[in-house]
Amino acid sequence: MSTRDFLVELGTEELPPKALNSLSQAFEAEILKGIREALGKDADTLLATATVKRYAAPRRLAVLIEQLTDEIPSSSTTVLGPPINICYDANGKPTKALEGFAKKNGTTVDQLSEVSGKVAFEKVSEATPLSGLLPEIVSNALAKLPIPKRMRWGASRVEFVRPVHWLVMLFGDEVVDCEILGLKAGRKTRGHRFHYNHEIELIAPQQYAETLRETGKVVADFAERRESIRNQVVAEGQAIDGVAQIDDDLLDEVTALNEWPVALTGRFEERFLEVPAEALISSMAEHQKYFHVVDSNGQLMPNFITIANIVSKDPQQVIEGNEKVIRPRLADAAFFFETDKKQTLESRIEKLKSIVFQQELGTLHDKAVRIATLAERIAADLNEDPAKAKRAAMLAKTDLMTDMVYEFTDLQGLMGYHYALHDGEDEQVALAQNEQYMPRFAGDELPQTAPGIAVAIADRLDTLTGLFGINQPPTGSKDPFALRRAALGVLRIIVERNLNLDLRELLSVAADSHANLPARDGLEDSVLDFMLDRFRAWYEEEGIPADVFLSVLAVRPTRPLDFDQRVKAVSHFRTLAEAEALAAANKRVSNILSKQGVSDESAVSEAALQDDAEKALYSALNALQGSLDAAFADGDYRQALESLASLRGDVDRFFDEVMVMADDEALRNNRLALLAQLRSQFLGVADISVLGA
C-alpha cells in the first residue's frame, strides 16, 4: 500500500495569542482522530510509519502528516440475521423475514449463508481513496476546536475564531479538491505580513516549513520559534551583564504574537526603580509583553527585552519607540505608588464598607471583621500573638482600595505588604498582607509568618462556611468561588506547616461569625466533609491507594495533620505481611458486631473466658495496651499499627478455634465484647476493614 504526505494549512487574521498553542494541539488531535476513525480497526497498523507535525503562527494553523496511507483498504464483515428456522416456510420458500434481511443489506437471498444457526451476509467494503474523506475530516476538526465564541465577518455566514483568508490542502503533490469555511483549497500560502507579503506556491507538503522560513520569513513551528525567543532573550540579558527573567506564560504569548522574532534591549529611567519591582514587572509584562532583567544580586535592572516581529534596518529606532511607550506606563505606576502612600492602610478600613463581597454575606468590611475573629483564634491555638493576627486580618483587604491594585489587580497582597511597611506596621503584619493569598496555585509557596498563616486559613474558612451556609457549594465542574482550591490550600498549610489545628472547631467559629445563614444547622460537618474529601486527589497524586484514604476517612479525624499521619501509617501498614489477614479479620469482626449491636465500650470479663484461644487474644491485647496508649498519645500511628500487627497469630487462632455465637448468652456477649475491644484498638487509627475492599 502506498503513502503520501498530507498538508493542511488554514490562513487567518491574527489568532488569539493566549489560545494559539491550544488551538494548534486540538487541530492536530481532531485530524488524527478523524483519520483513525476512517481507517477503522487497522488504523494503528496503517499509521505505524506516519509522522505528524503541527505548526502554529499568528496567522496560520497547519498540520503535516508524512507517509499517510492513501487509501482505506478493503474489508469484510459478517452481518448476522434472524434464526434460520424462521427464514423458510414448510415448502422451503423464503419468508418475509429472510427477504427483509436481504433487502436491508442490499443483496439477494441466494447471496446469503448460514452461520451458527442464523442467516448471514458477508458484507465486503471495497478499498476507497482516503483523499475523498480528508475534507470532511478537516471540516469536523475545525468545528470541534475549543473556541468559546466564534465570529462572522463581512457578508459571509461562515464562523471561526478570526476571519479566514486562505486554505492549503495537499495530498502528495495534488491539491485536495474541496471548499472549507468558504475557502477553495489550493497550494498557495502567504509569507510574513511585512517581510514577504506575497503568495507562495507549495509544490509538495514536506517543503512547507522550509519554504515559509527561507522565502516567506515565517518560522511556522511554534516550539522552534519559542526556543529561538528564549535563546535570544537570554543572550540579550547576558549582553548587559544581567539575567533575563523568562516567565513561561509570557514566553508562550510572545511566541504566539511573532512570526519572525527578533529580541531587542531597551532601557528606562532609574528613578522608576524606587517603585516596588513587582509593579514595574507587572506593567512591563502585562501591557507591553516585555521580559525584565535582574543583576547578579537579583535586583531589577532599568532594562527590558522586547520581541520585534521584523528585522529592522534601524533597530535603535525600534528600541526608542518601545522606550517611549513604556515610559508613561512606568510613570503611572510611580504616580499610583506615591499617591497611595499618602493614605495609610488603616485609614482605608472604613472604605471596605462600600464594597460588597457577596450579596448575602455582606461587605469586605464584614468579611475583614469575621476573618479577624477567626485569625485571633487560630493564632491563640498556635500559641502565637493573637493581636498581630487580628491586625493583619483587618488590613488584609485594604490594598484593594488603592490605585495601584485597581490598575494592576495581580499585585493585591504584594502592594499591601509595601504599603504596610511604609505605614510602620509590624514586619510580620506586613508580610501577612501578601501571605494571605498563599498558596495561589498548586505547588505554590506557603505562608511563613504566624499572622500570615492565621489570615490565610481564616480567609478561606470564612469563604467556605459563608458559601455553604447560603447553599452555594460547588456543583459538578462549576466552582465560581474556587472553594475546592480554598479547601486544598487550608489542608496544605496545616499539614505542610505541621500545625495541630482542629478543623471542625475552627469551622464552628467561622460559621458563628456569620449572621443569619440559611443552612446553619450542621454547617461545620458539611464543610468538614467537603474539605476532607479534597485529601482524596492529594493522596492519589502521591500514589497512595484510595482504600487507604477511605480507611482513615471512615473514622473522620478532624485535625488535618492527624489525618495525614494516619494515612501515612496505614499506607505503611498495608505493606506488612500481616495486613491482608488483619484487614479481613476486621471486616469479619465489623460484620458480626454490626449485626449484634455490640458497643465498643462493652467490658470483657476475664473470668468468663473459656477457650485457650480467646484467653490468648485477651492476654495479648492487654499486654499491648500500655504501648498502644503511649503511641496514640504521641500520634505515632505507625508504631501502633505495627504493634497491632503482632496480633495476627492470636486473631487467626481465635477465629479457627472459638465459636463466637455460642448458645450461652453470657459467653457469647463476652466474646463479642472481646472482638469489640480488638476492633476499637484498630479504630484508634483507621477502619482497616476497608483495605482491599
Short mmCIF file of N, CA, C and O in Angstrom, two decimals, residues 7 53 55 64 189 200 202 204-221 224 260:
data_model
loop_
_atom_site.label_atom_id
_atom_site.label_comp_id
_atom_site.label_asym_id
_atom_site.label_seq_id
_atom_site.Cartn_x
_atom_site.Cartn_y
_atom_site.Cartn_z
N LEU A 7 -0.81 17.78 3.84
CA LEU A 7 -0.66 19.08 4.48
C LEU A 7 -1.97 19.84 4.43
O LEU A 7 -2.60 19.93 3.38
N LYS A 53 3.38 16.42 12.36
CA LYS A 53 3.94 17.69 12.83
C LYS A 53 2.86 18.76 12.77
O LYS A 53 2.08 18.81 11.82
N TYR A 55 1.96 22.95 13.19
CA TYR A 55 2.55 24.28 13.07
C TYR A 55 1.52 25.32 13.51
O TYR A 55 0.33 25.18 13.27
N LEU A 64 0.96 18.67 9.28
CA LEU A 64 1.62 17.90 8.23
C LEU A 64 1.72 16.45 8.69
O LEU A 64 2.25 16.18 9.77
N THR A 189 0.27 29.45 0.01
CA THR A 189 0.30 30.04 1.34
C THR A 189 0.76 31.48 1.21
O THR A 189 0.93 31.98 0.09
N ILE A 200 2.89 32.30 -1.79
CA ILE A 200 3.99 31.36 -2.01
C ILE A 200 3.38 30.03 -2.43
O ILE A 200 2.57 29.45 -1.70
N LEU A 202 3.28 26.17 -2.98
CA LEU A 202 3.90 24.96 -2.42
C LEU A 202 3.75 23.82 -3.42
O LEU A 202 2.64 23.54 -3.90
N ALA A 204 5.07 20.55 -2.77
CA ALA A 204 4.87 19.31 -2.02
C ALA A 204 4.76 19.64 -0.53
O ALA A 204 5.37 20.61 -0.04
N PRO A 205 4.02 18.85 0.25
CA PRO A 205 3.82 19.14 1.67
C PRO A 205 5.10 19.26 2.48
O PRO A 205 5.21 20.13 3.35
N GLN A 206 6.08 18.40 2.21
CA GLN A 206 7.28 18.39 3.04
C GLN A 206 8.12 19.66 2.89
O GLN A 206 9.02 19.93 3.68
N GLN A 207 7.81 20.47 1.89
CA GLN A 207 8.54 21.72 1.68
C GLN A 207 7.98 22.86 2.54
O GLN A 207 8.55 23.95 2.57
N TYR A 208 6.88 22.60 3.23
CA TYR A 208 6.12 23.66 3.90
C TYR A 208 6.97 24.53 4.83
O TYR A 208 7.11 25.74 4.61
N ALA A 209 7.55 23.93 5.87
CA ALA A 209 8.26 24.71 6.88
C ALA A 209 9.48 25.41 6.29
O ALA A 209 9.73 26.60 6.58
N GLU A 210 10.24 24.72 5.47
CA GLU A 210 11.46 25.29 4.90
C GLU A 210 11.14 26.44 3.95
O GLU A 210 11.80 27.48 3.96
N THR A 211 10.11 26.25 3.12
CA THR A 211 9.73 27.30 2.17
C THR A 211 9.26 28.56 2.89
O THR A 211 9.63 29.68 2.52
N LEU A 212 8.46 28.37 3.93
CA LEU A 212 8.00 29.53 4.69
C LEU A 212 9.16 30.27 5.35
O LEU A 212 9.20 31.49 5.38
N ARG A 213 10.12 29.49 5.87
CA ARG A 213 11.25 30.13 6.55
C ARG A 213 12.15 30.85 5.55
O ARG A 213 12.51 32.02 5.74
N GLU A 214 12.53 30.18 4.47
CA GLU A 214 13.50 30.73 3.54
C GLU A 214 12.92 31.82 2.65
O GLU A 214 13.56 32.84 2.38
N THR A 215 11.70 31.60 2.17
CA THR A 215 11.09 32.56 1.26
C THR A 215 10.16 33.54 1.98
O THR A 215 10.21 34.75 1.76
N GLY A 216 9.33 33.00 2.85
CA GLY A 216 8.30 33.82 3.46
C GLY A 216 8.69 34.51 4.74
O GLY A 216 7.93 35.33 5.27
N LYS A 217 9.89 34.20 5.27
CA LYS A 217 10.34 34.80 6.54
C LYS A 217 9.34 34.55 7.67
O LYS A 217 8.99 35.44 8.44
N VAL A 218 8.89 33.31 7.74
CA VAL A 218 7.97 32.88 8.80
C VAL A 218 8.51 31.59 9.40
O VAL A 218 8.76 30.62 8.68
N VAL A 219 8.69 31.58 10.73
CA VAL A 219 9.04 30.35 11.44
C VAL A 219 7.71 29.74 11.89
O VAL A 219 7.11 30.19 12.87
N ALA A 220 7.26 28.74 11.15
CA ALA A 220 5.92 28.21 11.39
C ALA A 220 5.83 27.30 12.61
O ALA A 220 4.77 27.17 13.22
N ASP A 221 6.93 26.67 12.99
CA ASP A 221 6.95 25.73 14.11
C ASP A 221 6.92 26.50 15.43
O ASP A 221 7.85 27.24 15.75
N GLU A 224 9.86 25.65 17.82
CA GLU A 224 11.13 26.18 17.31
C GLU A 224 11.20 27.69 17.54
O GLU A 224 12.25 28.22 17.97
N TRP A 260 8.50 36.11 13.01
CA TRP A 260 9.96 36.19 12.76
C TRP A 260 10.56 36.99 13.91
O TRP A 260 10.84 38.18 13.79
#
